[in-house]
Amino acid sequence: MNRLEIENLGISFGGIKAVDSVSFSAAAGEVTSIIGPNGAGKTTLFNLISGVYAADTGHVRIEGADVTGEPPHRLARRGMARTFQNLQIFPQMTALDNVMTGCHLRETSNLLADLLGLPSSLRETAKSRGLALSALERVGLANLAARPASELSYGQLKRLEIARALVTGCSILLLDEPAAGCNAVETREVDDLIHAIADEGVCVVLIEHDMRMVMRISSHIVVLDQGSKIAEGKPEEIRDNERVIAAYLGAH
Ligand code: ATP
């Protein structure tokens, strides 16, 4: 069974179909990329999948369960996490504290703390710190945990955002342009990180404009143009697809 299934998802703004009956599936342990020219509907599709917008049509299913219309915090408890196109980092807070802000989206069990008789605020903070530190380790930033985020490089901030999504314990990770603004070295680091996350069994879905990166890391690619899906397949199938080439040429 696919971990994430999108069926006929759609929404209109002022009579214009920003996303028009889009369907695709994304599997655990794979990287599925959503591509398309500017204004194709990619971010709107993410907003529909993650419950930011209520869809006019269609369904979202996680492990077969219909979760259409559930708000973002409920979807987070079902294992969905996302990052946004623009950095959503608190610059004055440390890297660790930034990641800890993601912990409230996680389902927590207080059983052990109850047995030990710890006050709830203390035990939650200790647990969150441990989770945040291991998320920082996963993205290669553990040595910068105590640094204010304002001192991190752009590439490090992009990985910090991924750590904040990972700390929720997600099984589905939506990444909106994870390498945007990164230089070639930073982009490769993001590549490696995304591969590692997928290899751990997470279902990764990403929006990305860097076509070379998309071709390198994707198992499956979904192409949108003017709100509709115009192609879908493996990187080698998409690379030579005439409709895809025409959509990109038409956008320039
Ligand atoms: P980009 O690559 O430039 O980020 P995109 O593929 O992510 O583009 P969207 O941002 O999803 O495209 O926009 C798709 C269309 O929907 C655009 O025409 C946009 O103006 C419109 N749109 C998106 N959100 C809204 C909204 N809240 N209200 C009105 N129109 C919207």
XYZ file of N, CA, C and O and ligand atoms in Angstrom, residues 13 18 36-45 53 85 177 209, ligand 1:
95
model
N -9.477 29.361 -7.074
C -9.480 30.695 -6.458
C -10.119 31.641 -7.466
O -9.589 31.800 -8.569
N -6.531 26.440 -9.528
C -5.096 26.458 -9.190
C -4.556 25.038 -9.167
O -3.404 24.786 -9.542
N 7.225 21.653 -12.144
C 6.365 22.400 -13.059
C 6.771 23.849 -13.081
O 7.412 24.319 -12.139
N 6.407 24.574 -14.137
C 6.801 25.985 -14.247
C 6.179 26.828 -13.125
O 5.278 26.367 -12.411
N 6.633 28.068 -13.000
C 6.082 28.976 -11.985
C 4.562 29.069 -12.134
O 4.053 29.172 -13.245
N 3.878 29.023 -10.995
C 2.418 29.160 -11.011
C 1.685 27.888 -11.406
O 0.464 27.887 -11.596
N 2.409 26.764 -11.514
C 1.788 25.502 -11.954
C 0.832 24.923 -10.913
O -0.015 24.097 -11.241
N 0.995 25.342 -9.646
C 0.106 24.841 -8.593
C 0.795 23.956 -7.567
O 0.140 23.328 -6.734
N 2.116 23.929 -7.592
C 2.869 23.010 -6.724
C 2.665 23.324 -5.235
O 2.338 22.431 -4.451
N 2.871 24.590 -4.857
C 2.728 24.941 -3.441
C 1.270 24.819 -3.006
O 0.980 24.382 -1.882
N 0.354 25.172 -3.902
C -1.072 25.017 -3.571
C -1.395 23.540 -3.320
O -2.125 23.196 -2.384
N -0.820 22.659 -4.143
C -1.027 21.215 -3.936
C -0.502 20.799 -2.563
O -1.176 20.060 -1.821
N -5.109 24.324 3.175
C -6.321 24.683 2.432
C -7.278 23.493 2.454
O -6.835 22.340 2.415
N 8.480 27.123 1.614
C 9.347 27.698 0.584
C 10.324 28.715 1.194
O 11.495 28.711 0.867
N 10.851 23.175 -1.882
C 12.106 23.746 -2.390
C 13.237 23.690 -1.357
O 13.767 24.714 -0.941
N 12.880 23.302 -7.974
C 13.107 23.895 -9.295
C 14.432 23.441 -9.898
O 14.607 23.511 -11.112
P 6.116 28.705 -7.915
O 6.959 27.694 -8.627
O 6.260 30.068 -8.526
O 6.243 28.686 -6.424
P 3.681 27.099 -7.818
O 3.721 26.022 -8.853
O 4.015 26.709 -6.422
O 4.581 28.315 -8.292
P 1.277 28.141 -6.724
O 1.975 29.081 -5.798
O 0.671 26.925 -6.137
O 2.235 27.729 -7.913
O 0.172 28.974 -7.500
C -0.744 28.379 -8.436
C -1.794 29.402 -8.824
O -2.723 29.570 -7.769
C -1.228 30.774 -9.148
O -1.917 31.319 -10.240
C -1.496 31.552 -7.869
O -1.628 32.916 -8.137
C -2.810 30.936 -7.402
N -3.008 30.996 -5.950
C -2.307 30.274 -5.028
N -2.748 30.540 -3.779
C -3.744 31.459 -3.943
C -4.624 32.156 -3.034
N -4.557 31.946 -1.701
N -5.520 33.013 -3.555
C -5.609 33.217 -4.891
N -4.829 32.607 -5.795
C -3.909 31.748 -5.328
